[in-house]
PDB file of C-alpha atoms in Angstrom:
ATOM      1  CA  LYS A 181       3.171 -24.288 -20.722  1.00 65.00           C
ATOM      2  CA  ALA A 182       0.367 -22.864 -19.050  1.00 79.00           C
ATOM      3  CA  GLY A 183       0.606 -19.326 -17.880  1.00 93.00           C
ATOM      4  CA  VAL A 184      -0.521 -17.621 -14.621  1.00 96.00           C
ATOM      5  CA  THR A 185      -4.304 -18.039 -14.470  1.00 97.00           C
ATOM      6  CA  GLN A 186      -6.425 -15.514 -12.337  1.00 97.00           C
ATOM      7  CA  THR A 187     -10.041 -16.109 -11.550  1.00 97.00           C
ATOM      8  CA  PRO A 188     -12.479 -14.605 -12.001  1.00 97.00           C
ATOM      9  CA  ARG A 189     -11.829 -12.260 -14.691  1.00 96.00           C
ATOM     10  CA  TYR A 190     -14.298  -9.630 -13.682  1.00 97.00           C
ATOM     11  CA  LEU A 191     -16.293  -9.188 -10.283  1.00 97.00           C
ATOM     12  CA  ILE A 192     -18.858  -6.488  -9.315  1.00 98.00           C
ATOM     13  CA  LYS A 193     -19.546  -6.216  -5.508  1.00 98.00           C
ATOM     14  CA  THR A 194     -21.291  -3.934  -3.115  1.00 98.00           C
ATOM     15  CA  ARG A 195     -19.733  -1.711  -0.591  1.00 98.00           C
ATOM     16  CA  GLY A 196     -19.415  -3.690   2.554  1.00 98.00           C
ATOM     17  CA  GLN A 197     -18.989  -7.010   1.083  1.00 98.00           C
ATOM     18  CA  GLN A 198     -16.050  -9.174   0.791  1.00 98.00           C
ATOM     19  CA  VAL A 199     -14.258 -10.676  -1.971  1.00 98.00           C
ATOM     20  CA  THR A 200     -11.700 -13.565  -2.673  1.00 98.00           C
ATOM     21  CA  LEU A 201      -9.686 -13.648  -6.009  1.00 98.00           C
ATOM     22  CA  SER A 202      -7.606 -16.653  -7.067  1.00 98.00           C
ATOM     23  CA  CYS A 203      -4.233 -17.017  -8.897  1.00 98.00           C
ATOM     24  CA  SER A 204      -2.636 -20.192 -10.150  1.00 98.00           C
ATOM     25  CA  PRO A 205       1.075 -19.759 -10.868  1.00 97.00           C
ATOM     26  CA  ILE A 206       3.123 -21.193 -13.529  1.00 95.00           C
ATOM     27  CA  SER A 207       3.846 -24.912 -12.865  1.00 94.00           C
ATOM     28  CA  GLY A 208       7.016 -25.117 -10.710  1.00 91.00           C
ATOM     29  CA  HIS A 209       6.891 -21.419  -9.617  1.00 92.00           C
ATOM     30  CA  ARG A 210       6.737 -21.014  -5.914  1.00 93.00           C
ATOM     31  CA  SER A 211       6.373 -17.234  -5.478  1.00 92.00           C
ATOM     32  CA  VAL A 212       3.213 -15.450  -6.147  1.00 95.00           C
ATOM     33  CA  SER A 213       2.789 -11.613  -5.628  1.00 95.00           C
ATOM     34  CA  TRP A 214      -0.268  -9.406  -5.863  1.00 97.00           C
ATOM     35  CA  TYR A 215      -0.590  -5.935  -7.187  1.00 97.00           C
ATOM     36  CA  GLN A 216      -3.317  -3.540  -7.441  1.00 97.00           C
ATOM     37  CA  GLN A 217      -3.593  -1.144 -10.617  1.00 96.00           C
ATOM     38  CA  THR A 218      -5.799   2.021 -10.476  1.00 95.00           C
ATOM     39  CA  PRO A 219      -5.614   5.000 -12.846  1.00 90.00           C
ATOM     40  CA  GLY A 220      -4.571   7.360 -10.234  1.00 87.00           C
ATOM     41  CA  GLN A 221      -1.959   5.226  -8.188  1.00 89.00           C
ATOM     42  CA  GLY A 222      -0.743   2.895 -11.087  1.00 92.00           C
ATOM     43  CA  LEU A 223       0.572  -0.384  -9.948  1.00 95.00           C
ATOM     44  CA  GLN A 224       1.197  -0.920  -6.241  1.00 95.00           C
ATOM     45  CA  PHE A 225       2.500  -4.032  -4.512  1.00 94.00           C
ATOM     46  CA  LEU A 226       0.139  -5.625  -2.200  1.00 97.00           C
ATOM     47  CA  PHE A 227       2.117  -8.968  -0.871  1.00 94.00           C
ATOM     48  CA  GLU A 228       4.186 -11.792  -1.716  1.00 94.00           C
ATOM     49  CA  TYR A 229       3.883 -15.458  -0.769  1.00 94.00           C
ATOM     50  CA  PHE A 230       6.689 -17.942  -0.972  1.00 93.00           C
ATOM     51  CA  SER A 231       6.112 -21.720   0.219  1.00 92.00           C
ATOM     52  CA  GLU A 232       2.856 -20.638   2.012  1.00 95.00           C
ATOM     53  CA  THR A 233       4.633 -17.817   3.963  1.00 95.00           C
ATOM     54  CA  GLN A 234       4.182 -14.147   3.604  1.00 94.00           C
ATOM     55  CA  ARG A 235       7.563 -12.831   2.756  1.00 91.00           C
ATOM     56  CA  ASN A 236       6.718  -9.285   1.735  1.00 90.00           C
ATOM     57  CA  LYS A 237       3.795  -6.897   2.254  1.00 93.00           C
ATOM     58  CA  GLY A 238       3.171  -3.595   0.756  1.00 93.00           C
ATOM     59  CA  ASN A 239       1.327  -0.630   2.193  1.00 93.00           C
ATOM     60  CA  PHE A 240      -2.147  -1.510   2.199  1.00 96.00           C
ATOM     61  CA  PRO A 241      -4.743  -1.568   5.047  1.00 97.00           C
ATOM     62  CA  GLY A 242      -5.521  -5.105   7.065  1.00 96.00           C
ATOM     63  CA  ARG A 243      -8.664  -5.489   4.765  1.00 98.00           C
ATOM     64  CA  PHE A 244      -6.337  -6.841   2.407  1.00 98.00           C
ATOM     65  CA  SER A 245      -5.199 -10.388   3.034  1.00 97.00           C
ATOM     66  CA  GLY A 246      -3.740 -13.446   1.297  1.00 97.00           C
ATOM     67  CA  ARG A 247      -2.574 -16.991   1.628  1.00 97.00           C
ATOM     68  CA  GLN A 248      -0.849 -19.557  -0.382  1.00 98.00           C
ATOM     69  CA  PHE A 249      -1.556 -23.164  -0.410  1.00 97.00           C
ATOM     70  CA  SER A 250       0.731 -26.087  -0.717  1.00 96.00           C
ATOM     71  CA  ASN A 251       0.202 -26.339  -4.647  1.00 95.00           C
ATOM     72  CA  SER A 252       1.488 -22.666  -4.663  1.00 95.00           C
ATOM     73  CA  ARG A 253      -2.050 -21.323  -5.716  1.00 97.00           C
ATOM     74  CA  SER A 254      -2.676 -18.095  -4.055  1.00 98.00           C
ATOM     75  CA  GLU A 255      -6.087 -16.244  -2.858  1.00 98.00           C
ATOM     76  CA  MET A 256      -6.309 -12.737  -1.820  1.00 98.00           C
ATOM     77  CA  ASN A 257      -9.219 -11.525   0.066  1.00 98.00           C
ATOM     78  CA  VAL A 258     -10.694  -7.924   0.673  1.00 98.00           C
ATOM     79  CA  SER A 259     -13.110  -7.497   3.390  1.00 96.00           C
ATOM     80  CA  THR A 260     -15.478  -4.571   3.729  1.00 97.00           C
ATOM     81  CA  LEU A 261     -15.177  -3.415   0.324  1.00 98.00           C
ATOM     82  CA  GLU A 262     -14.894   0.349  -0.273  1.00 98.00           C
ATOM     83  CA  LEU A 263     -15.550   2.139  -3.592  1.00 97.00           C
ATOM     84  CA  GLY A 264     -11.813   2.899  -3.776  1.00 96.00           C
ATOM     85  CA  ASP A 265     -11.062  -0.809  -3.915  1.00 97.00           C
ATOM     86  CA  SER A 266     -12.062  -0.900  -7.691  1.00 98.00           C
ATOM     87  CA  ALA A 267      -9.253  -1.690  -9.551  1.00 97.00           C
ATOM     88  CA  LEU A 268      -7.221  -4.230 -11.761  1.00 97.00           C
ATOM     89  CA  TYR A 269      -5.831  -6.858  -9.360  1.00 98.00           C
ATOM     90  CA  LEU A 270      -2.806  -8.760 -11.007  1.00 97.00           C
ATOM     91  CA  CYS A 271      -1.064 -11.601  -9.893  1.00 97.00           C
ATOM     92  CA  ALA A 272       2.588 -12.492 -10.731  1.00 95.00           C
ATOM     93  CA  SER A 273       4.470 -15.705 -10.253  1.00 94.00           C
ATOM     94  CA  SER A 274       7.985 -16.132 -10.280  1.00 91.00           C
ATOM     95  CA  THR A 275      10.477 -19.281  -9.799  1.00 87.00           C
ATOM     96  CA  THR A 276      11.643 -18.082  -6.271  1.00 78.00           C
ATOM     97  CA  GLY A 277      10.847 -14.197  -6.411  1.00 65.00           C
ATOM     98  CA  ARG A 278      14.546 -13.639  -5.646  1.00 68.00           C
ATOM     99  CA  HIS A 279      16.509 -11.655  -8.016  1.00 65.00           C
ATOM    100  CA  ASP A 280      17.104 -12.243 -11.640  1.00 70.00           C
ATOM    101  CA  TYR A 281      14.267 -14.678 -12.334  1.00 77.00           C
ATOM    102  CA  GLY A 282      11.758 -12.159 -13.462  1.00 86.00           C
ATOM    103  CA  TYR A 283       7.985 -12.171 -13.087  1.00 91.00           C
ATOM    104  CA  THR A 284       5.203 -13.500 -15.285  1.00 93.00           C
ATOM    105  CA  PHE A 285       1.895 -11.756 -14.869  1.00 95.00           C
ATOM    106  CA  GLY A 286      -1.651 -13.022 -15.199  1.00 96.00           C
ATOM    107  CA  SER A 287      -4.690 -11.459 -17.157  1.00 95.00           C
ATOM    108  CA  GLY A 288      -5.865  -9.871 -13.914  1.00 97.00           C
ATOM    109  CA  THR A 289      -9.432  -9.675 -12.187  1.00 97.00           C
ATOM    110  CA  ARG A 290     -11.182  -6.554 -12.699  1.00 97.00           C
ATOM    111  CA  LEU A 291     -13.238  -5.715  -9.447  1.00 98.00           C
ATOM    112  CA  THR A 292     -15.801  -3.094  -9.494  1.00 98.00           C
ATOM    113  CA  VAL A 293     -17.343  -1.998  -6.057  1.00 98.00           C
ATOM    114  CA  VAL A 294     -20.766  -0.209  -6.452  1.00 97.00           C
TER     115      VAL A 294
ATOM    116  CA  LYS B 170      10.576   5.093  -0.934  1.00 75.00           C
ATOM    117  CA  GLN B 171      11.538   4.064  -4.427  1.00 80.00           C
ATOM    118  CA  GLU B 172       9.689   6.185  -7.116  1.00 86.00           C
ATOM    119  CA  VAL B 173       9.824   5.405 -10.724  1.00 90.00           C
ATOM    120  CA  THR B 174       9.193   8.114 -13.388  1.00 93.00           C
ATOM    121  CA  GLN B 175       8.655   7.341 -17.266  1.00 95.00           C
ATOM    122  CA  ILE B 176       9.279   9.932 -19.810  1.00 93.00           C
ATOM    123  CA  PRO B 177       7.403  10.676 -21.897  1.00 93.00           C
ATOM    124  CA  ALA B 178       3.917   9.887 -20.541  1.00 94.00           C
ATOM    125  CA  ALA B 179       2.415   9.662 -24.012  1.00 96.00           C
ATOM    126  CA  LEU B 180       3.888   9.272 -27.497  1.00 96.00           C
ATOM    127  CA  SER B 181       2.528   9.229 -30.744  1.00 97.00           C
ATOM    128  CA  VAL B 182       4.603   8.552 -33.797  1.00 97.00           C
ATOM    129  CA  PRO B 183       4.167   7.341 -37.577  1.00 97.00           C
ATOM    130  CA  GLU B 184       4.729   3.873 -38.386  1.00 98.00           C
ATOM    131  CA  GLY B 185       8.457   2.791 -39.272  1.00 98.00           C
ATOM    132  CA  GLU B 186       9.954   5.377 -36.771  1.00 97.00           C
ATOM    133  CA  ASN B 187      12.439   4.307 -34.331  1.00 97.00           C
ATOM    134  CA  LEU B 188      11.650   5.656 -30.589  1.00 96.00           C
ATOM    135  CA  VAL B 189      13.159   5.573 -27.276  1.00 97.00           C
ATOM    136  CA  LEU B 190      11.164   5.471 -23.820  1.00 97.00           C
ATOM    137  CA  ASN B 191      12.964   6.221 -20.641  1.00 96.00           C
ATOM    138  CA  CYS B 192      12.550   5.266 -17.056  1.00 95.00           C
ATOM    139  CA  SER B 193      14.499   6.606 -13.869  1.00 93.00           C
ATOM    140  CA  PHE B 194      14.619   5.509 -10.375  1.00 90.00           C
ATOM    141  CA  THR B 195      15.147   7.790  -7.286  1.00 86.00           C
ATOM    142  CA  ASP B 196      16.925   4.850  -5.528  1.00 80.00           C
ATOM    143  CA  SER B 197      19.670   3.625  -7.936  1.00 74.00           C
ATOM    144  CA  ALA B 198      20.041   0.444  -5.850  1.00 79.00           C
ATOM    145  CA  ILE B 199      18.075  -1.713  -8.011  1.00 82.00           C
ATOM    146  CA  TYR B 200      19.150  -5.325  -8.806  1.00 82.00           C
ATOM    147  CA  ASN B 201      17.340  -6.062 -12.001  1.00 86.00           C
ATOM    148  CA  LEU B 202      14.803  -4.230 -14.360  1.00 91.00           C
ATOM    149  CA  GLN B 203      11.912  -5.628 -16.320  1.00 94.00           C
ATOM    150  CA  TRP B 204      10.067  -3.858 -19.187  1.00 97.00           C
ATOM    151  CA  PHE B 205       6.292  -4.756 -19.663  1.00 97.00           C
ATOM    152  CA  ARG B 206       3.753  -3.991 -22.199  1.00 97.00           C
ATOM    153  CA  GLN B 207       0.083  -3.768 -21.188  1.00 97.00           C
ATOM    154  CA  ASP B 208      -2.785  -3.382 -23.875  1.00 95.00           C
ATOM    155  CA  PRO B 209      -5.967  -1.716 -22.587  1.00 91.00           C
ATOM    156  CA  GLY B 210      -7.774  -3.862 -19.943  1.00 86.00           C
ATOM    157  CA  LYS B 211      -5.445  -6.616 -20.240  1.00 90.00           C
ATOM    158  CA  GLY B 212      -2.502  -7.885 -17.845  1.00 92.00           C
ATOM    159  CA  LEU B 213       1.255  -7.265 -18.446  1.00 95.00           C
ATOM    160  CA  THR B 214       3.242  -8.921 -20.785  1.00 96.00           C
ATOM    161  CA  SER B 215       7.087  -9.206 -20.167  1.00 95.00           C
ATOM    162  CA  LEU B 216       9.315  -7.978 -22.996  1.00 97.00           C
ATOM    163  CA  LEU B 217      12.681  -7.884 -21.511  1.00 96.00           C
ATOM    164  CA  LEU B 218      14.572  -8.673 -18.323  1.00 94.00           C
ATOM    165  CA  ILE B 219      17.980  -7.144 -17.493  1.00 92.00           C
ATOM    166  CA  GLN B 220      19.495  -9.266 -14.857  1.00 87.00           C
ATOM    167  CA  SER B 221      21.775  -7.749 -12.216  1.00 82.00           C
ATOM    168  CA  SER B 222      25.015  -8.808 -13.992  1.00 86.00           C
ATOM    169  CA  GLN B 223      23.871  -7.599 -17.307  1.00 89.00           C
ATOM    170  CA  ARG B 224      23.744  -3.961 -18.681  1.00 93.00           C
ATOM    171  CA  GLU B 225      21.306  -4.538 -21.607  1.00 95.00           C
ATOM    172  CA  GLN B 226      19.023  -7.185 -23.301  1.00 96.00           C
ATOM    173  CA  THR B 227      17.625  -7.285 -26.773  1.00 97.00           C
ATOM    174  CA  SER B 228      14.594  -9.278 -28.301  1.00 96.00           C
ATOM    175  CA  GLY B 229      13.881  -8.698 -31.935  1.00 97.00           C
ATOM    176  CA  ARG B 230      13.190  -4.968 -32.560  1.00 98.00           C
ATOM    177  CA  LEU B 231      13.614  -4.233 -28.806  1.00 98.00           C
ATOM    178  CA  ASN B 232      16.532  -3.166 -26.768  1.00 98.00           C
ATOM    179  CA  ALA B 233      16.936  -2.343 -23.251  1.00 97.00           C
ATOM    180  CA  SER B 234      19.434  -0.873 -21.295  1.00 96.00           C
ATOM    181  CA  LEU B 235      20.246  -0.214 -17.629  1.00 93.00           C
ATOM    182  CA  ASP B 236      22.609   2.196 -16.072  1.00 91.00           C
ATOM    183  CA  LYS B 237      22.578   1.413 -12.462  1.00 86.00           C
ATOM    184  CA  SER B 238      24.857   4.205 -11.489  1.00 87.00           C
ATOM    185  CA  SER B 239      22.364   6.792 -12.447  1.00 88.00           C
ATOM    186  CA  GLY B 240      19.289   4.546 -12.047  1.00 88.00           C
ATOM    187  CA  ARG B 241      18.024   5.050 -15.609  1.00 92.00           C
ATOM    188  CA  SER B 242      16.962   2.645 -18.188  1.00 94.00           C
ATOM    189  CA  THR B 243      15.870   3.057 -21.782  1.00 96.00           C
ATOM    190  CA  LEU B 244      13.826   0.974 -23.969  1.00 97.00           C
ATOM    191  CA  TYR B 245      14.618   1.303 -27.830  1.00 98.00           C
ATOM    192  CA  ILE B 246      11.885   0.077 -30.313  1.00 98.00           C
ATOM    193  CA  ALA B 247      13.180  -0.062 -33.911  1.00 98.00           C
ATOM    194  CA  ALA B 248      10.902   0.180 -36.865  1.00 98.00           C
ATOM    195  CA  SER B 249       7.729   0.694 -34.990  1.00 98.00           C
ATOM    196  CA  GLN B 250       4.684  -0.839 -36.130  1.00 98.00           C
ATOM    197  CA  PRO B 251       0.833  -0.280 -35.308  1.00 97.00           C
ATOM    198  CA  GLY B 252       0.831  -3.531 -33.229  1.00 97.00           C
ATOM    199  CA  ASP B 253       3.324  -1.920 -30.932  1.00 98.00           C
ATOM    200  CA  SER B 254       0.737   0.545 -29.677  1.00 98.00           C
ATOM    201  CA  ALA B 255       0.325  -0.116 -25.986  1.00 98.00           C
ATOM    202  CA  THR B 256       1.155   1.177 -22.565  1.00 97.00           C
ATOM    203  CA  TYR B 257       5.042   0.295 -21.681  1.00 98.00           C
ATOM    204  CA  LEU B 258       6.062  -0.046 -18.089  1.00 97.00           C
ATOM    205  CA  CYS B 259       9.376  -0.399 -16.680  1.00 96.00           C
ATOM    206  CA  ALA B 260       9.946  -2.148 -13.083  1.00 94.00           C
ATOM    207  CA  GLY B 261      12.730  -2.587 -10.943  1.00 91.00           C
ATOM    208  CA  GLN B 262      13.457  -4.912  -8.338  1.00 87.00           C
ATOM    209  CA  THR B 263      15.387  -3.812  -5.183  1.00 78.00           C
ATOM    210  CA  GLY B 264      16.310  -5.785  -2.151  1.00 71.00           C
ATOM    211  CA  ALA B 265      12.667  -6.933  -1.347  1.00 72.00           C
ATOM    212  CA  ASN B 266      10.822  -9.411  -3.367  1.00 73.00           C
ATOM    213  CA  ASN B 267       8.657  -7.040  -5.155  1.00 83.00           C
ATOM    214  CA  LEU B 268       8.505  -4.745  -8.241  1.00 89.00           C
ATOM    215  CA  PHE B 269       8.589  -1.041  -8.205  1.00 92.00           C
ATOM    216  CA  PHE B 270       6.466   0.258 -11.385  1.00 94.00           C
ATOM    217  CA  GLY B 271       6.904   3.331 -13.496  1.00 93.00           C
ATOM    218  CA  THR B 272       4.121   5.539 -14.394  1.00 90.00           C
ATOM    219  CA  GLY B 273       4.047   4.160 -17.892  1.00 95.00           C
ATOM    220  CA  THR B 274       4.489   5.554 -21.378  1.00 97.00           C
ATOM    221  CA  ARG B 275       1.179   5.186 -23.670  1.00 97.00           C
ATOM    222  CA  LEU B 276       2.563   4.695 -27.360  1.00 98.00           C
ATOM    223  CA  THR B 277       0.396   5.035 -30.488  1.00 98.00           C
ATOM    224  CA  VAL B 278       1.789   4.054 -33.617  1.00 98.00           C
ATOM    225  CA  ILE B 279      -0.031   5.611 -36.695  1.00 97.00           C
ATOM    226  CA  PRO B 280      -0.225   3.608 -39.652  1.00 96.00           C
TER     227      PRO B 280
END
């Protein structure tokens, strides 16, 4: 059974650019969540998608956006990159995202903004 | 706002020792709790999930418990091994469809 696949694994971008990260959930999972991990703030929730709809959103600026496709694959986009956006971005998939199903995480995308 | 504290922040033990990691939530209204391990530069590996109707879960040398009344969880690792060296994270799920993560405990098991 394939796990959660995130691409690319590493990215280096320049301030002001935009970036798109991709996440393919476990087959049959319809909920995809995104998290940002930094040394200073730890793991913080960005947003969650279920059946192509954003159900929940964390406290991040509008530069962070996402979407989900009909096959449950998800992308997140960060526009006008800032140095502080350098982080490990993790995607998690769940059957429904509702209670008691747990989450499976991908290996993450390491974004470095220079 | 839900805040999750993990104690200790770092722990170094000799191989073979039993150890306990602690996790506490400011809002005890959590539905379930999941423990993860993270190796340097890697993603999260799920260890145990304590569902809403459960109070503890066991997998091999790992045992996790959850006391909802106090908003506390513990992860017990028996007979620690060098391969257990990693950062351990607890995460609780409340009413919304997202996890609140703890600050992590960095464990080093010395051969």
